């Protein structure tokens, strides 16, 4: 059975939660590989409506094993809260495992995320303030605390002593705020350790064994390609790689094992936080999309910026990920619009640009070149077969497929599992 990665093709919030929930029904192992509780996945299934931030959406498949891989940063408080909520609603969480190599979000990461954002003033990134950037910075700086450290109190205290001492210097001397108490943080994390211990494992070994016995493995992306630290709109990006290559690293498996890379693209674009977004619609059409689709962040509640489908960004995303199948979500949101635009190129400083620029400053100056297509102005939310879609909707989807240069395998026309049009096989 294959190993398939589900990757956000845009700026996150593409509806990956629903696609993973669907595919997870046939998966044996589901792995989150990047980000942390900055992610927010909405899942609507027969068990109810759920908003997940850390626990993989595959938790609803009764026999599947769920893993938070080494590439995820974990806020133990938020994870335990999510586990408690799921348990309280009858969902079995005993099959959830955490990589002993995964880094932990500490109280000083959350404090520093907020303080750093404040200090950026008008140039703030618009982070989720969940401590994600500071936690990944510590991982790379070799001063992080890992899930495995929770299993050895002496190691934990030793690592914490160094970290808290250093962070307190920054908190007090740079930002003039109160220091943290080493004892309080230590006791708090010992308590988390007690509760999380049964879940903490070498998940790389579990994964290797699963692949070896032919299990179906689903790698669940968070965020989207355009938020990647290398390829996103730097510095307006997140701090871990949401790409297919990041999936292998963050799950702890070889790229040679990857059989499928499925992109999730919204039928239009959204973005939360600051940073360039060439196709943003700032008039009432943008407002209409936001309200029809309830485009407000699952994690922060912030209104999402809405825009037309950006073919330049999509082509770039396809190139750096190597997608071999696409899921288009939220087609039904466009049902109400009489005309639709698709961005097929940019104009930059008087010239044509067909590649996504590296510089955020250049991207801000990019003017989208649009193609206009007729809308279909009909309800698609009850349609289940591709051929039953209005001809204008099929034309629109064909154009997206051409721009992404990858076959559409699935079209989503609503939040519920059954509101899905299967076009081709994914597993
Ligand atoms: P951070 O990941 O909290 O550091 O935020 C960095 C940027 O990534 C900000 O623009 C956030 O809005 C954005 N971001 C982080 N996680 C998500 C997500 O799950 N969906 C959409 N945007 C996200």
CSV table of C-alpha atoms and ligand atoms in Angstrom, one decimal:
chain,number,residue,atom,x,y,z
A,1,UNK,CA,0.0,0.0,0.0
A,2,UNK,CA,1.2,3.5,-0.7
A,3,UNK,CA,2.6,6.4,1.2
A,4,UNK,CA,0.7,9.5,0.2
A,5,UNK,CA,1.3,13.1,1.3
A,6,UNK,CA,-1.5,15.7,1.4
A,7,UNK,CA,0.0,19.2,0.9
A,8,UNK,CA,-1.5,22.6,1.0
A,9,UNK,CA,-0.9,24.3,-2.3
A,10,UNK,CA,-1.5,27.9,-1.3
A,11,UNK,CA,-1.2,29.9,1.9
A,12,UNK,CA,-2.8,27.3,4.2
A,13,UNK,CA,-6.5,26.8,5.1
A,14,UNK,CA,-7.1,25.0,1.8
A,15,UNK,CA,-9.4,22.5,3.4
A,16,UNK,CA,-6.8,19.8,4.0
A,17,UNK,CA,-8.7,18.6,7.2
A,18,UNK,CA,-11.6,17.4,5.1
A,19,UNK,CA,-9.4,15.7,2.5
A,20,UNK,CA,-7.4,13.9,5.1
A,21,UNK,CA,-10.5,12.9,7.0
A,22,UNK,CA,-11.8,11.3,3.7
A,23,UNK,CA,-8.5,9.6,2.8
A,24,UNK,CA,-7.9,8.5,6.4
A,25,UNK,CA,-10.8,6.1,6.1
A,26,UNK,CA,-8.5,3.9,4.0
A,27,UNK,CA,-5.3,4.7,5.9
A,28,UNK,CA,-3.5,2.6,8.5
A,29,UNK,CA,-1.2,5.4,9.8
A,30,UNK,CA,-1.7,9.1,9.6
A,31,UNK,CA,1.2,11.4,10.4
A,32,UNK,CA,1.3,15.2,11.0
A,33,UNK,CA,4.8,16.3,10.0
A,34,UNK,CA,5.1,20.1,10.4
A,35,UNK,CA,3.9,23.2,12.2
A,36,UNK,CA,2.2,23.1,15.5
A,37,UNK,CA,-1.0,24.4,17.0
A,38,UNK,CA,-0.9,27.3,14.6
A,39,UNK,CA,-2.7,24.9,12.2
A,40,UNK,CA,-6.5,24.6,12.4
A,41,UNK,CA,-8.3,21.8,10.7
A,42,UNK,CA,-12.0,21.7,10.6
A,43,UNK,CA,-13.5,18.3,10.2
A,44,UNK,CA,-17.2,17.6,9.8
A,45,UNK,CA,-18.1,13.9,9.9
A,46,UNK,CA,-20.8,11.6,11.4
A,47,UNK,CA,-19.1,12.0,14.8
A,48,UNK,CA,-19.7,15.7,14.8
A,49,UNK,CA,-18.0,19.0,14.0
A,50,UNK,CA,-14.4,19.2,15.2
A,51,UNK,CA,-11.7,21.9,15.2
A,52,UNK,CA,-8.3,20.3,15.5
A,53,UNK,CA,-5.0,22.0,15.9
A,54,UNK,CA,-2.5,19.3,16.7
A,55,UNK,CA,-4.2,15.9,16.7
A,56,UNK,CA,-4.1,14.5,13.1
A,57,UNK,CA,-7.6,14.5,11.4
A,58,UNK,CA,-7.2,10.7,11.0
A,59,UNK,CA,-8.1,10.2,14.7
A,60,UNK,CA,-11.7,9.6,13.6
A,61,UNK,CA,-10.7,6.4,11.8
A,62,UNK,CA,-11.2,3.7,14.5
A,63,UNK,CA,-8.3,1.4,13.5
A,64,UNK,CA,-5.8,4.0,12.3
A,65,UNK,CA,-2.6,4.9,14.2
A,66,UNK,CA,-2.0,8.7,14.4
A,67,UNK,CA,1.5,10.2,14.8
A,68,UNK,CA,2.8,13.6,15.6
A,69,UNK,CA,6.1,13.4,13.8
A,70,UNK,CA,9.5,14.8,14.7
A,71,UNK,CA,8.9,17.9,12.5
A,72,UNK,CA,5.9,19.1,14.6
A,73,UNK,CA,6.4,21.5,17.6
A,74,UNK,CA,4.0,20.5,20.4
A,75,UNK,CA,2.4,22.7,23.0
A,76,UNK,CA,1.7,20.0,25.6
A,77,UNK,CA,-1.1,22.0,27.3
A,78,UNK,CA,-3.0,22.4,24.0
A,79,UNK,CA,-2.4,18.8,23.0
A,80,UNK,CA,-3.8,17.5,26.4
A,81,UNK,CA,-6.7,19.8,26.1
A,82,UNK,CA,-7.5,18.5,22.6
A,83,UNK,CA,-7.1,14.9,23.8
A,84,UNK,CA,-9.5,15.6,26.7
A,85,UNK,CA,-12.0,17.2,24.4
A,86,UNK,CA,-11.9,14.3,21.9
A,87,UNK,CA,-12.2,11.8,24.7
A,88,UNK,CA,-15.1,13.7,26.1
A,89,UNK,CA,-16.9,13.3,22.8
A,90,UNK,CA,-16.2,9.6,22.6
A,91,UNK,CA,-13.2,9.6,20.3
A,92,UNK,CA,-10.5,7.0,21.1
A,93,UNK,CA,-7.1,8.8,21.5
A,94,UNK,CA,-5.1,5.8,22.7
A,95,UNK,CA,-3.8,5.4,19.1
A,96,UNK,CA,-2.1,8.8,19.1
A,97,UNK,CA,1.7,8.7,19.3
A,98,UNK,CA,4.2,11.6,19.6
A,99,UNK,CA,7.8,11.4,18.3
A,100,UNK,CA,10.3,11.5,21.0
A,101,UNK,CA,12.3,13.9,18.7
A,102,UNK,CA,9.4,16.4,18.4
A,103,UNK,CA,10.3,19.7,20.0
A,104,UNK,CA,8.0,21.3,22.7
A,105,UNK,CA,6.6,24.7,22.8
A,106,UNK,CA,7.6,26.3,26.1
A,107,UNK,CA,6.0,29.3,27.9
A,108,UNK,CA,8.8,31.5,26.9
A,109,UNK,CA,8.2,30.7,23.2
A,110,UNK,CA,4.7,32.0,23.5
A,111,UNK,CA,5.8,35.1,25.4
A,112,UNK,CA,8.5,35.9,22.9
A,113,UNK,CA,6.3,35.3,19.8
A,114,UNK,CA,4.0,38.1,21.1
A,115,UNK,CA,6.9,40.4,22.2
A,116,UNK,CA,8.7,40.0,18.9
A,117,UNK,CA,5.5,40.7,16.9
A,118,UNK,CA,4.9,43.9,19.0
A,119,UNK,CA,8.5,45.0,18.4
A,120,UNK,CA,8.0,44.7,14.6
A,121,UNK,CA,5.3,47.3,14.8
A,122,UNK,CA,3.9,48.0,11.3
A,123,UNK,CA,6.1,45.3,9.9
A,124,UNK,CA,4.5,42.5,12.0
A,125,UNK,CA,4.2,39.1,10.3
A,126,UNK,CA,0.8,38.5,11.8
A,127,UNK,CA,1.9,35.2,13.4
A,128,UNK,CA,-0.6,33.1,15.3
A,129,UNK,CA,1.3,34.0,18.5
A,130,UNK,CA,1.4,30.3,19.5
A,131,UNK,CA,5.2,30.3,19.9
A,132,UNK,CA,5.9,28.5,16.7
A,133,UNK,CA,8.7,30.6,15.3
A,134,UNK,CA,10.6,30.9,18.6
A,135,UNK,CA,10.3,27.1,19.1
A,136,UNK,CA,11.7,26.2,15.7
A,137,UNK,CA,14.4,28.9,16.2
A,138,UNK,CA,15.5,27.0,19.4
A,139,UNK,CA,15.4,23.7,17.6
A,140,UNK,CA,17.9,25.0,15.0
A,141,UNK,CA,19.9,26.8,17.7
A,142,UNK,CA,20.2,23.5,19.5
A,143,UNK,CA,18.6,24.8,22.7
A,144,UNK,CA,15.1,23.2,22.4
A,145,UNK,CA,13.4,20.8,24.7
A,146,UNK,CA,12.1,17.6,23.0
A,147,UNK,CA,9.2,15.3,23.9
A,148,UNK,CA,11.6,12.6,24.8
A,149,UNK,CA,13.2,14.9,27.5
A,150,UNK,CA,9.9,14.7,29.3
A,151,UNK,CA,10.6,11.0,30.0
A,152,UNK,CA,13.8,11.8,32.0
A,153,UNK,CA,13.4,14.3,34.7
A,154,UNK,CA,17.1,14.9,35.2
A,155,UNK,CA,17.7,15.6,31.6
A,156,UNK,CA,14.6,17.8,31.5
A,157,UNK,CA,15.8,19.9,34.5
A,158,UNK,CA,19.3,20.2,33.0
A,159,UNK,CA,18.0,21.3,29.6
A,160,UNK,CA,15.4,23.7,31.2
A,161,UNK,CA,18.0,25.3,33.5
A,162,UNK,CA,20.1,26.4,30.5
A,163,UNK,CA,17.1,27.5,28.5
A,164,UNK,CA,15.1,29.4,31.2
A,165,UNK,CA,18.2,31.2,32.4
A,166,UNK,CA,18.9,32.5,28.9
A,167,UNK,CA,15.3,33.3,28.0
A,168,UNK,CA,14.9,35.2,31.3
A,169,UNK,CA,17.9,37.4,30.3
A,170,UNK,CA,16.1,38.3,27.0
A,171,UNK,CA,12.7,38.7,28.7
A,172,UNK,CA,14.0,41.0,31.4
A,173,UNK,CA,16.8,42.9,29.6
A,174,UNK,CA,15.5,43.2,26.1
A,175,UNK,CA,11.8,43.4,26.7
A,176,UNK,CA,11.6,44.5,30.3
A,177,UNK,CA,9.1,41.9,31.4
A,178,UNK,CA,9.0,39.6,34.4
A,179,UNK,CA,11.2,36.5,34.3
A,180,UNK,CA,9.8,33.0,34.4
A,181,UNK,CA,10.3,30.7,37.4
A,182,UNK,CA,12.4,27.6,36.6
A,183,UNK,CA,10.7,25.6,39.3
A,184,UNK,CA,7.2,26.5,38.0
A,185,UNK,CA,8.1,25.6,34.4
A,186,UNK,CA,9.8,22.4,35.5
A,187,UNK,CA,6.9,21.2,37.6
A,188,UNK,CA,4.4,22.1,34.9
A,189,UNK,CA,6.3,20.1,32.3
A,190,UNK,CA,6.8,17.1,34.7
A,191,UNK,CA,3.0,17.0,35.0
A,192,UNK,CA,2.7,17.1,31.2
A,193,UNK,CA,5.3,14.4,31.0
A,194,UNK,CA,3.3,12.1,33.3
A,195,UNK,CA,0.2,12.4,31.1
A,196,UNK,CA,1.9,12.3,27.7
A,197,UNK,CA,4.4,9.5,28.5
A,198,UNK,CA,2.2,6.6,27.2
A,199,UNK,CA,2.1,8.4,23.8
A,200,UNK,CA,5.8,9.2,23.4
A,201,UNK,CA,7.7,6.8,21.2
A,202,UNK,CA,10.4,6.5,18.5
A,203,UNK,CA,7.7,7.0,15.8
A,204,UNK,CA,10.2,6.7,13.0
A,205,UNK,CA,10.6,3.0,13.9
A,206,UNK,CA,6.8,2.6,14.0
A,207,UNK,CA,6.6,4.2,10.6
A,208,UNK,CA,9.3,2.0,9.2
A,209,UNK,CA,7.6,-1.1,10.4
A,210,UNK,CA,4.3,0.0,9.1
A,211,UNK,CA,5.7,0.7,5.6
A,212,UNK,CA,7.6,-2.6,5.7
A,213,UNK,CA,4.4,-4.6,6.3
A,214,UNK,CA,2.6,-2.7,3.5
A,215,UNK,CA,0.5,-0.3,5.5
A,216,UNK,CA,-1.2,2.7,3.9
A,217,UNK,CA,0.4,5.8,5.3
A,218,UNK,CA,-1.0,9.3,5.0
A,219,UNK,CA,1.2,12.3,5.6
A,220,UNK,CA,-1.1,15.1,6.8
A,221,UNK,CA,0.2,18.6,5.8
A,222,UNK,CA,-0.4,21.8,7.8
A,223,UNK,CA,-0.2,25.3,6.4
A,224,UNK,CA,0.6,25.7,2.7
A,225,UNK,CA,3.5,25.8,0.2
A,226,UNK,CA,3.5,29.6,0.1
A,227,UNK,CA,4.3,29.8,3.8
A,228,UNK,CA,7.4,27.7,3.5
A,229,UNK,CA,10.5,29.3,5.1
A,230,UNK,CA,12.5,28.8,1.9
A,231,UNK,CA,9.9,29.2,-0.8
A,232,UNK,CA,7.2,31.2,0.8
A,233,UNK,CA,6.8,35.0,0.8
A,234,UNK,CA,9.8,35.5,3.1
A,235,UNK,CA,9.7,36.9,5.9
A,236,UNK,CA,5.9,36.5,5.9
A,237,UNK,CA,6.0,32.8,6.3
A,238,UNK,CA,5.8,30.1,9.0
A,239,UNK,CA,8.9,28.3,10.4
A,240,UNK,CA,8.7,24.7,9.2
A,241,UNK,CA,8.4,23.3,5.8
A,242,UNK,CA,4.9,22.4,4.6
A,243,UNK,CA,6.2,21.0,1.4
A,244,UNK,CA,6.4,17.4,0.2
A,245,UNK,CA,10.1,17.3,1.0
A,246,UNK,CA,9.2,18.6,4.5
A,247,UNK,CA,6.8,15.8,4.8
A,248,UNK,CA,9.6,13.2,4.6
A,249,UNK,CA,11.8,15.0,7.0
A,250,UNK,CA,9.1,15.9,9.5
A,251,UNK,CA,7.6,12.4,9.5
A,252,UNK,CA,11.0,10.7,9.6
A,253,UNK,CA,10.8,8.7,6.4
A,254,UNK,CA,12.8,8.4,3.2
A,255,UNK,CA,11.7,10.3,0.1
A,256,UNK,CA,12.1,7.0,-1.7
A,257,UNK,CA,9.0,5.7,0.1
A,258,UNK,CA,6.7,8.4,-1.1
A,259,UNK,CA,4.2,7.2,-3.7
A,260,UNK,CA,1.8,10.1,-4.1
A,261,UNK,CA,1.8,13.8,-3.5
A,262,UNK,CA,-1.7,15.3,-3.4
A,263,UNK,CA,-2.1,19.0,-3.5
A,264,UNK,CA,-5.1,20.7,-1.9
A,265,UNK,CA,-6.0,24.0,-3.6
A,266,UNK,CA,-9.0,26.2,-2.8
A,267,UNK,CA,-11.0,27.2,-6.0
A,268,UNK,CA,-9.9,30.7,-5.1
A,269,UNK,CA,-7.2,32.0,-2.7
A,270,UNK,CA,-7.1,33.0,1.0
A,271,UNK,CA,-4.4,34.2,3.3
A,272,UNK,CA,-4.3,35.1,7.0
A,273,UNK,CA,-1.7,37.4,8.4
A,274,UNK,CA,0.5,39.9,6.6
A,275,UNK,CA,2.5,39.6,3.4
A,276,UNK,CA,1.9,40.0,-0.3
A,277,UNK,CA,-1.1,38.4,-2.0
A,278,UNK,CA,-1.2,39.6,-5.6
A,279,UNK,CA,-4.8,38.5,-6.3
A,280,UNK,CA,-6.4,39.8,-3.1
A,281,UNK,CA,-9.9,41.2,-3.7
A,282,UNK,CA,-10.6,44.2,-1.5
A,283,UNK,CA,-14.1,45.1,-2.8
A,284,UNK,CA,-17.5,43.6,-2.1
A,285,UNK,CA,-16.7,40.4,-4.1
A,286,UNK,CA,-13.9,39.6,-1.5
A,287,UNK,CA,-16.4,40.3,1.2
A,288,UNK,CA,-19.0,38.0,-0.4
A,289,UNK,CA,-16.5,35.2,-0.7
A,290,UNK,CA,-15.5,35.6,3.0
A,291,UNK,CA,-19.1,35.5,4.2
A,292,UNK,CA,-20.3,32.7,1.9
A,293,UNK,CA,-17.3,30.5,2.9
A,294,UNK,CA,-17.0,31.8,6.5
A,295,UNK,CA,-13.4,32.6,5.9
A,296,UNK,CA,-12.3,33.3,9.4
A,297,UNK,CA,-9.2,31.5,10.9
A,298,UNK,CA,-9.9,28.3,12.8
A,299,UNK,CA,-7.0,29.1,15.2
A,300,UNK,CA,-7.2,32.8,15.7
A,301,UNK,CA,-10.6,33.8,14.4
A,302,UNK,CA,-9.0,36.5,12.2
A,303,UNK,CA,-10.8,37.3,8.9
A,304,UNK,CA,-9.0,35.7,6.0
A,305,UNK,CA,-8.0,37.8,3.1
A,306,UNK,CA,-9.8,36.5,-0.1
A,307,UNK,CA,-8.6,36.6,-3.7
A,308,UNK,CA,-8.9,35.1,-7.1
A,309,UNK,CA,-7.1,31.9,-8.0
A,310,UNK,CA,-3.5,32.7,-8.5
A,311,UNK,CA,-2.2,30.5,-11.4
A,312,UNK,CA,1.4,31.8,-11.1
A,313,UNK,CA,1.6,30.9,-7.4
A,314,UNK,CA,-0.1,27.5,-8.1
A,315,UNK,CA,2.4,26.6,-10.9
A,316,UNK,CA,5.3,27.5,-8.6
A,317,UNK,CA,3.7,25.4,-5.8
A,318,UNK,CA,3.4,22.5,-8.2
A,319,UNK,CA,7.0,22.8,-9.3
A,320,UNK,CA,8.5,22.8,-5.8
A,321,UNK,CA,6.3,20.0,-4.6
A,322,UNK,CA,6.0,17.7,-7.6
A,323,UNK,CA,2.3,17.1,-7.2
A,324,UNK,CA,0.7,14.1,-9.0
A,325,UNK,CA,-2.9,14.8,-8.1
A,326,UNK,CA,-5.0,17.7,-7.0
A,327,UNK,CA,-8.0,18.2,-4.8
A,328,UNK,CA,-9.9,21.4,-5.4
A,329,UNK,CA,-12.0,22.5,-2.5
A,330,UNK,CA,-14.8,25.0,-1.9
A,331,UNK,CA,-16.0,25.1,-5.5
A,332,UNK,CA,-19.5,25.7,-4.2
A,333,UNK,CA,-18.4,29.1,-2.7
A,334,UNK,CA,-18.1,30.4,-6.3
A,335,UNK,CA,-21.7,29.3,-7.2
A,336,UNK,CA,-23.0,32.9,-6.6
A,337,UNK,CA,-20.6,34.8,-8.8
A,338,UNK,CA,-21.6,35.9,-12.3
A,339,UNK,CA,-18.0,36.2,-13.6
A,340,UNK,CA,-14.8,34.7,-12.3
A,341,UNK,CA,-11.2,35.7,-12.7
A,342,UNK,CA,-8.1,33.6,-12.8
A,343,UNK,CA,-4.6,35.1,-12.6
A,344,UNK,CA,-2.4,33.7,-15.4
A,345,UNK,CA,0.6,36.0,-15.1
A,346,UNK,CA,2.0,39.1,-13.3
A,347,UNK,CA,3.1,42.5,-14.6
A,348,UNK,CA,6.1,43.7,-12.7
A,349,UNK,CA,7.7,47.1,-13.4
A,350,UNK,CA,6.4,47.2,-16.9
A,351,UNK,CA,7.4,43.6,-17.9
A,352,UNK,CA,5.7,40.2,-17.8
A,353,UNK,CA,6.5,37.7,-15.1
A,354,UNK,CA,5.6,34.1,-15.2
A,355,UNK,CA,7.6,32.8,-12.2
A,356,UNK,CA,6.7,33.5,-8.6
A,357,UNK,CA,9.3,36.1,-7.4
A,358,UNK,CA,11.5,35.4,-4.3
A,359,UNK,CA,11.2,38.9,-3.0
A,360,UNK,CA,8.2,40.0,-1.0
A,361,UNK,CA,8.9,43.6,-2.1
A,362,UNK,CA,8.7,42.5,-5.7
A,363,UNK,CA,5.6,40.5,-5.2
A,364,UNK,CA,3.9,43.5,-3.6
A,365,UNK,CA,4.5,45.4,-6.9
A,366,UNK,CA,3.2,42.5,-9.1
A,367,UNK,CA,-0.1,43.3,-10.9
A,368,UNK,CA,-2.1,40.2,-11.7
A,369,UNK,CA,-3.0,39.5,-15.4
A,370,UNK,CA,-6.4,38.0,-15.4
A,371,UNK,CA,-8.4,35.8,-17.6
A,372,UNK,CA,-12.2,36.1,-17.1
A,373,UNK,CA,-14.6,33.2,-17.3
A,374,UNK,CA,-18.3,33.1,-17.0
A,375,UNK,CA,-19.7,31.9,-13.6
A,376,UNK,CA,-22.3,29.1,-13.4
A,377,UNK,CA,-24.7,30.7,-10.9
A,378,UNK,CA,-26.1,27.3,-9.9
A,379,UNK,CA,-26.0,25.3,-6.7
A,380,UNK,CA,-23.2,22.7,-6.9
A,381,UNK,CA,-23.3,21.5,-3.3
A,382,UNK,CA,-25.6,18.5,-4.1
A,383,UNK,CA,-23.6,17.4,-7.2
A,384,UNK,CA,-21.7,14.1,-6.8
A,385,UNK,CA,-20.5,13.4,-10.4
A,386,UNK,CA,-18.1,15.5,-12.4
A,387,UNK,CA,-20.2,15.3,-15.5
A,388,UNK,CA,-23.2,16.8,-13.7
A,389,UNK,CA,-21.4,20.0,-12.9
A,390,UNK,CA,-22.5,23.0,-15.0
A,391,UNK,CA,-20.4,23.4,-18.1
A,392,UNK,CA,-19.0,26.7,-16.9
A,393,UNK,CA,-17.8,25.0,-13.6
A,394,UNK,CA,-16.1,22.3,-15.7
A,395,UNK,CA,-14.4,25.0,-17.9
A,396,UNK,CA,-13.2,26.7,-14.7
A,397,UNK,CA,-11.8,23.5,-13.3
A,398,UNK,CA,-10.1,22.6,-16.6
A,399,UNK,CA,-8.3,25.9,-16.6
A,400,UNK,CA,-7.1,25.4,-13.1
A,401,UNK,CA,-5.9,21.9,-14.0
A,402,UNK,CA,-4.0,23.3,-17.0
A,403,UNK,CA,-2.3,26.0,-14.9
A,404,UNK,CA,-1.3,23.6,-12.1
A,405,UNK,CA,-0.3,21.0,-14.8
A,406,UNK,CA,-1.6,18.1,-12.7
A,407,UNK,CA,-4.8,16.1,-12.9
A,408,UNK,CA,-7.7,16.9,-10.6
A,409,UNK,CA,-8.7,13.8,-8.6
A,410,UNK,CA,-11.3,15.2,-6.3
A,411,UNK,CA,-13.6,18.3,-6.1
A,412,UNK,CA,-15.1,19.3,-2.8
A,413,UNK,CA,-18.5,21.1,-2.9
A,414,UNK,CA,-19.2,21.4,0.9
A,415,UNK,CA,-17.9,20.7,4.3
A,416,UNK,CA,-19.5,17.2,4.8
A,417,UNK,CA,-17.7,14.0,3.7
A,418,UNK,CA,-20.3,13.2,1.1
A,419,UNK,CA,-20.1,16.6,-0.5
A,420,UNK,CA,-17.3,15.3,-2.7
A,421,UNK,CA,-16.9,14.6,-6.4
A,422,UNK,CA,-14.3,11.8,-7.0
A,423,UNK,CA,-12.7,12.3,-10.3
A,424,UNK,CA,-9.8,9.8,-10.0
A,425,UNK,CA,-8.3,7.4,-7.6
A,426,UNK,CA,-5.9,8.7,-4.9
A,427,UNK,CA,-5.0,5.5,-3.0
B,1,LIG,P1,3.2,31.3,12.7
B,1,LIG,O1,3.3,30.0,12.0
B,1,LIG,O2,2.3,31.4,13.8
B,1,LIG,O3,4.6,31.8,13.1
B,1,LIG,O4,2.7,32.5,11.7
B,1,LIG,C1,3.4,32.8,10.5
B,1,LIG,C2,2.5,33.1,9.3
B,1,LIG,O5,1.9,31.8,8.9
B,1,LIG,C3,1.3,34.0,9.6
B,1,LIG,O6,1.0,34.8,8.5
B,1,LIG,C4,0.2,33.1,9.9
B,1,LIG,O7,-1.1,33.6,9.7
B,1,LIG,C5,0.5,32.0,8.9
B,1,LIG,N1,-0.1,30.7,9.4
B,1,LIG,C6,0.4,29.8,10.3
B,1,LIG,N2,-0.3,28.7,10.4
B,1,LIG,C7,-1.3,28.8,9.5
B,1,LIG,C8,-2.4,28.0,9.1
B,1,LIG,O8,-2.6,26.9,9.6
B,1,LIG,N3,-3.2,28.5,8.1
B,1,LIG,C9,-3.0,29.7,7.5
B,1,LIG,N4,-2.0,30.5,7.9
B,1,LIG,C10,-1.1,30.1,8.8
